[in-house]
Coordinates of C-alpha atoms and ligand atoms in Angstrom, one line a residue:
M1 CA -20.1 82.8 -24.9
C2 CA -19.1 79.5 -23.2
S3 CA -18.4 79.2 -19.5
P4 CA -14.7 78.8 -18.6
F5 CA -15.9 75.8 -16.5
A6 CA -16.7 73.9 -19.7
F7 CA -12.9 73.5 -20.4
L8 CA -11.9 72.3 -16.9
P9 CA -11.6 68.7 -15.9
S10 CA -14.4 67.7 -13.5
E11 CA -11.9 66.9 -10.7
L12 CA -10.7 70.5 -10.8
I13 CA -14.2 71.8 -10.8
L14 CA -15.0 69.7 -7.8
S15 CA -12.1 70.9 -5.8
V16 CA -13.1 74.5 -6.6
F17 CA -16.6 73.7 -5.3
A18 CA -15.3 71.9 -2.2
L19 CA -13.1 74.9 -1.4
A20 CA -16.0 77.4 -2.0
A21 CA -18.3 75.2 0.1
T22 CA -16.3 75.7 3.2
H23 CA -18.0 79.1 3.3
R24 CA -21.4 78.1 4.5
P25 CA -23.7 80.5 2.6
T26 CA -21.8 79.7 -0.6
A27 CA -22.3 76.0 0.1
C28 CA -26.0 76.4 0.5
A29 CA -26.2 78.4 -2.8
L30 CA -24.0 75.9 -4.6
S31 CA -26.1 73.0 -3.5
L32 CA -29.0 74.5 -5.4
V33 CA -27.1 74.8 -8.7
S34 CA -27.6 71.2 -10.0
T35 CA -28.0 67.7 -8.7
W36 CA -24.5 66.9 -9.7
V37 CA -23.1 69.8 -7.7
H38 CA -25.5 69.1 -4.8
T39 CA -24.2 65.6 -4.5
H40 CA -20.7 66.8 -4.1
V41 CA -21.3 69.8 -1.9
E42 CA -23.7 68.0 0.5
P43 CA -21.0 66.2 2.6
V44 CA -19.4 69.6 3.3
L45 CA -22.7 71.0 4.4
Y46 CA -23.3 68.3 6.9
H47 CA -19.9 68.5 8.5
T48 CA -21.1 71.2 10.9
V49 CA -24.8 71.2 11.8
S50 CA -26.4 73.8 14.0
L51 CA -29.9 73.3 15.4
P52 CA -30.8 76.6 17.1
S53 CA -34.6 75.9 17.4
T54 CA -37.2 73.2 17.7
K55 CA -38.2 73.9 14.1
S56 CA -34.6 73.2 12.8
L57 CA -34.3 70.1 15.0
T58 CA -37.5 68.6 13.6
A59 CA -36.6 69.6 10.0
F60 CA -33.1 68.0 10.4
L61 CA -34.6 64.7 11.7
A62 CA -37.0 64.7 8.7
T63 CA -34.1 65.2 6.3
L64 CA -32.2 62.4 8.0
S65 CA -35.1 60.0 7.7
A66 CA -34.8 60.2 3.9
K67 CA -31.1 59.2 4.0
P68 CA -29.3 56.0 4.8
D69 CA -28.6 55.3 8.5
K70 CA -24.9 55.7 8.1
F71 CA -25.2 59.1 6.4
A72 CA -25.4 61.2 9.6
K73 CA -23.0 59.0 11.5
E74 CA -20.3 59.4 8.9
R75 CA -20.9 63.0 7.8
V76 CA -21.8 65.0 10.9
K77 CA -18.7 65.9 12.9
H78 CA -19.6 69.2 14.6
L79 CA -23.0 69.5 16.1
S80 CA -24.7 72.2 18.1
I81 CA -28.1 71.7 19.7
M82 CA -29.4 74.9 21.2
A83 CA -33.0 73.8 20.7
L84 CA -34.7 73.2 24.1
G85 CA -36.6 70.2 22.9
P86 CA -38.4 68.0 22.4
I87 CA -36.0 65.9 24.4
D88 CA -36.9 62.7 22.5
S89 CA -35.9 64.4 19.2
I90 CA -32.6 65.6 20.8
E91 CA -31.9 62.0 21.8
E92 CA -32.7 60.8 18.3
V93 CA -30.5 63.3 16.6
L94 CA -27.6 62.4 19.0
S95 CA -28.0 58.7 18.4
R96 CA -28.1 59.2 14.6
C97 CA -25.0 61.4 14.7
A98 CA -22.9 59.0 16.5
G99 CA -19.7 60.1 14.8
V100 CA -19.7 63.6 16.3
T101 CA -16.3 64.8 17.5
S102 CA -17.4 68.3 18.7
L103 CA -20.7 68.9 20.5
A104 CA -22.2 72.2 21.7
C105 CA -25.3 71.8 23.9
G106 CA -27.8 74.4 25.0
F107 CA -30.7 72.3 26.1
S108 CA -31.8 71.8 29.6
V109 CA -29.5 69.2 31.1
P110 CA -31.7 68.3 34.1
S111 CA -34.6 67.6 31.7
Y112 CA -32.4 65.5 29.4
V113 CA -30.9 63.5 32.2
H114 CA -34.3 62.9 33.7
C115 CA -35.7 61.6 30.4
A116 CA -32.6 59.8 29.1
R117 CA -33.0 56.1 28.7
G118 CA -30.9 53.4 30.3
V119 CA -30.4 55.1 33.6
S120 CA -28.4 52.7 35.9
A121 CA -27.8 54.7 39.0
V122 CA -26.4 51.7 41.0
D123 CA -23.0 51.6 39.3
S124 CA -20.6 54.0 40.9
D125 CA -18.3 54.2 37.8
Y126 CA -18.6 57.7 36.3
A127 CA -18.3 56.5 32.7
S128 CA -21.3 54.2 33.1
H129 CA -23.5 57.2 34.1
Y130 CA -22.7 59.1 30.9
K131 CA -26.0 59.5 29.1
L132 CA -25.4 60.9 25.6
A133 CA -25.1 58.5 22.6
V134 CA -22.1 60.3 21.2
S135 CA -18.4 60.3 22.4
P136 CA -17.1 63.7 21.3
T137 CA -13.6 64.8 22.2
E138 CA -14.7 68.4 22.4
Q139 CA -17.8 69.5 24.3
H140 CA -19.3 73.0 25.1
L141 CA -22.1 73.5 27.6
L142 CA -23.6 76.8 26.5
G143 CA -27.0 78.4 27.0
R144 CA -28.6 79.3 30.3
L145 CA -30.0 75.9 31.1
T146 CA -27.0 73.6 30.7
C147 CA -25.2 74.5 34.0
R148 CA -27.9 76.4 35.9
D149 CA -28.2 73.9 38.6
G150 CA -24.4 73.3 38.8
L151 CA -22.3 70.9 36.8
D152 CA -23.9 67.6 35.9
M153 CA -21.2 65.1 34.8
S154 CA -23.7 62.7 33.3
I155 CA -23.8 64.5 30.0
I156 CA -20.1 65.1 29.8
S157 CA -18.4 62.5 27.7
P158 CA -15.6 60.6 29.4
T159 CA -13.6 61.0 26.1
V160 CA -13.4 64.8 26.1
T161 CA -10.1 66.5 25.8
H162 CA -11.5 70.0 25.3
L163 CA -14.4 71.1 27.5
R164 CA -16.2 74.4 28.0
I165 CA -18.6 74.8 30.9
Q166 CA -20.2 77.6 32.9
I167 CA -20.0 78.2 36.5
T168 CA -22.9 79.9 38.3
S169 CA -23.7 80.7 41.9
E170 CA -25.0 77.1 42.1
T171 CA -21.7 75.5 41.2
T172 CA -20.1 73.8 44.2
P173 CA -16.4 73.1 44.6
E174 CA -17.4 69.4 45.2
S175 CA -19.0 69.2 41.7
L176 CA -15.9 70.6 40.0
T177 CA -13.8 67.9 41.5
H178 CA -15.6 65.5 39.2
L179 CA -13.7 67.0 36.4
L180 CA -10.8 65.0 37.7
D181 CA -12.6 61.9 36.3
L182 CA -12.0 63.1 32.8
Q183 CA -8.9 61.1 32.0
N184 CA -7.9 62.9 28.8
L185 CA -8.9 66.5 29.6
T186 CA -6.2 68.9 28.5
N187 CA -8.2 72.1 27.7
L188 CA -10.8 73.5 30.0
A189 CA -12.7 76.7 29.5
I190 CA -15.0 78.3 32.0
I191 CA -17.5 81.0 31.4
Y192 CA -18.9 82.9 34.3
R193 CA -20.2 86.3 35.4
N194 CA -17.8 87.8 37.9
D195 CA -20.6 89.8 39.6
L196 CA -22.7 86.7 40.2
V197 CA -20.0 84.2 41.2
G198 CA -17.8 86.1 43.6
G199 CA -14.3 87.4 43.7
A200 CA -11.1 86.1 42.2
Q201 CA -10.1 84.3 45.4
H202 CA -13.4 82.4 45.3
I203 CA -12.8 81.4 41.7
R204 CA -9.3 80.3 42.5
A205 CA -10.5 78.2 45.4
L206 CA -13.1 76.5 43.2
L207 CA -10.5 75.8 40.5
D208 CA -7.6 74.6 42.7
P209 CA -8.6 70.9 42.6
V210 CA -8.9 71.1 38.8
L211 CA -5.5 72.7 38.5
G212 CA -4.1 69.8 40.5
M213 CA -4.6 67.7 37.3
G214 CA -1.1 67.3 35.9
R215 CA -2.4 66.8 32.4
L216 CA -4.4 70.1 32.2
K217 CA -2.5 72.3 29.7
V218 CA -4.8 75.3 29.5
L219 CA -7.4 76.8 31.8
L220 CA -9.3 79.5 30.1
L221 CA -11.5 81.8 32.1
Q222 CA -14.0 83.7 30.0
V223 CA -15.4 86.4 32.2
A224 CA -18.8 87.9 31.2
G225 CA -20.6 91.0 32.3
T226 CA -19.4 94.6 32.7
G227 CA -16.8 96.2 34.9
N228 CA -14.4 93.3 34.9
E229 CA -11.1 95.2 34.8
K230 CA -10.1 94.6 38.4
H231 CA -11.1 91.0 38.3
L232 CA -9.1 90.3 35.1
Q233 CA -6.2 92.1 36.7
Q234 CA -6.4 89.9 39.8
I235 CA -6.3 86.8 37.6
D236 CA -3.4 88.3 35.7
D237 CA -1.5 88.4 39.0
W238 CA -1.8 84.6 39.3
N239 CA 0.8 84.2 36.6
T240 CA 3.0 87.3 37.1
T241 CA 4.3 86.5 40.6
V242 CA 7.3 84.2 40.1
V243 CA 7.8 82.1 43.2
T244 CA 11.3 81.2 44.1
N245 CA 12.1 78.0 45.9
A246 CA 12.9 80.0 49.0
D247 CA 9.4 81.4 49.1
T248 CA 7.7 78.4 50.6
S249 CA 5.1 80.3 52.4
S250 CA 3.3 81.0 49.2
L251 CA 3.5 77.4 48.2
L252 CA 1.5 76.6 51.3
N253 CA -1.2 79.0 50.3
P254 CA -2.5 77.8 47.0
A255 CA -4.2 81.1 46.2
R256 CA -0.8 82.7 45.9
V257 CA 0.8 80.1 43.7
P258 CA 1.2 81.4 40.2
D259 CA 0.1 79.1 37.4
W260 CA 1.0 79.8 33.8
R261 CA -1.8 77.6 32.5
I262 CA -4.5 80.1 33.6
V263 CA -5.5 82.6 30.9
A264 CA -8.3 85.1 31.5
E265 CA -10.2 87.0 28.8
R266 CA -13.5 88.7 28.3
A267 CA -16.2 86.2 27.4
P268 CA -17.1 86.3 23.7
R269 CA -20.4 88.0 23.0
I270 CA -21.7 84.9 21.3
P271 CA -19.9 81.8 22.6
L272 CA -21.7 79.6 20.1
R273 CA -20.2 81.6 17.2
Q274 CA -16.8 81.2 18.7
W275 CA -17.4 77.4 18.7
Q276 CA -18.6 77.6 15.0
D277 CA -15.5 79.5 14.1
G278 CA -13.3 76.9 15.8
N279 CA -11.1 79.4 17.5
V280 CA -12.0 79.0 21.2
W281 CA -8.5 77.9 22.2
D282 CA -6.2 79.8 19.9
N283 CA -5.5 82.8 22.1
A284 CA -5.2 80.8 25.3
E285 CA -2.9 78.1 23.8
G286 CA -0.7 80.8 22.2
T287 CA -0.4 82.6 25.6
V288 CA 0.5 79.5 27.5
L289 CA 3.1 78.4 24.9
E290 CA 4.6 81.9 24.9
R291 CA 5.0 81.7 28.7
E292 CA 6.5 78.3 28.6
K293 CA 9.0 79.5 26.0
R294 CA 10.0 82.5 28.2
G295 CA 10.4 79.9 30.9
G296 CA 10.0 82.5 33.7
F297 CA 8.2 80.1 36.0
V298 CA 10.0 78.0 38.5
V299 CA 7.1 76.2 40.1
P300 CA 7.1 72.6 39.0
R301 CA 3.7 71.4 37.8
A302 CA 3.6 68.7 40.4
T303 CA 3.6 71.2 43.2
L304 CA 0.6 73.0 41.9
G305 CA -2.8 72.8 43.5
T306 CA -2.1 69.6 45.5
R307 CA -5.5 68.4 46.6
T308 CA -6.1 68.8 50.3
Ligands
LIG1 C1 -7.6 58.6 26.4 O1 -6.7 58.7 25.4 C2 -6.1 57.4 25.1 C3 -5.0 57.7 24.1 O2 -5.4 58.5 23.0 C4 -7.1 56.5 24.6 O3 -6.5 55.2 24.3 C5 -8.2 56.3 25.7 O4 -9.2 55.5 25.2 C6 -8.8 57.7 26.1 N1 -9.6 57.5 27.2 C7 -10.9 57.9 27.1 C8 -11.7 57.7 28.3 O5 -11.4 58.3 26.1
LIG2 C1 3.8 87.1 32.8 C2 2.6 86.7 32.0 O1 2.5 85.9 31.2 N1 1.5 87.4 32.4 C3 0.2 87.2 31.8 C4 -0.8 86.7 32.8 O2 -2.1 86.5 32.1 C5 -2.6 87.6 31.5 C6 -4.0 87.3 31.0 O3 -3.9 86.2 30.1 C7 -1.6 88.1 30.4 O4 -2.1 89.2 29.8 C8 -0.3 88.4 31.0 O5 0.6 88.7 30.0

């Protein structure tokens, strides 16, 4: 019996493979079928690269060394580096994958910043302090070590539009004001543990300068840990109180100004998986859009979170 594939034109077979290869395990299996199939499935395999360990980091570099220089630059679009080191190898992967548009990092930012080449601390311009070799538009700082000592802007690309960071007990309001330097930031997500960071009012005070950015469209709070019901409810209240123009007292108190861009949800169990699935923003964007459609909010954006 002959395979039905034998009667199909090769373009059609290729599109079947390309579609099947969007499912990663299938892509890996397909790439083993034949050299011909491998050649056509490979680009899809390299679109999203996850390096969870030192072993995978080293193996990936070895694979790249057998390919033309432009291969990684053109193919790798989504990259996650959760491996903690060696820092040199992380730098090398980043400089080879210069075309990355979405980057998730889990390595130690202080170690990276310490080791990164070309440190020019004299220039006060934020963009000139940026230390990664890539300019993604989406960046996620995940893993315990990325934000442990607070927010370090020197590994956040000035080009980001979508950013996810963590806040910890070390995060200062001062450090968060640096987010204002990100000219094109529209989507900001923050992961934190409510029990470690303090109450809702504290969070709101930390975020007020950030909310003052007129261009911010979505602020997603992903709350981790257990027993968060009350905290989530309090955040909820930030968008349910509709302020009328007569109610000026609440405008003077930023903590009471409702803001429909704030969406709270439970932190995903595995934030990296959410990044891989590409659905970090779906729920929050939908919620904000829904609120805007309902139009129940009378506070003009310009009034919100004016920096004091
Ligand atoms: C911000 O976006 C504009 C328009 O897309 C672009 O021209 C500009 O280079 C971006 N700025 C940065 C710092 O990426
Ligand atoms: C009126 C309104 O949109 N309230 C929302 C406030 O935010 C919470 C959490 O995202 C939503 O569940 C509420 O519907």
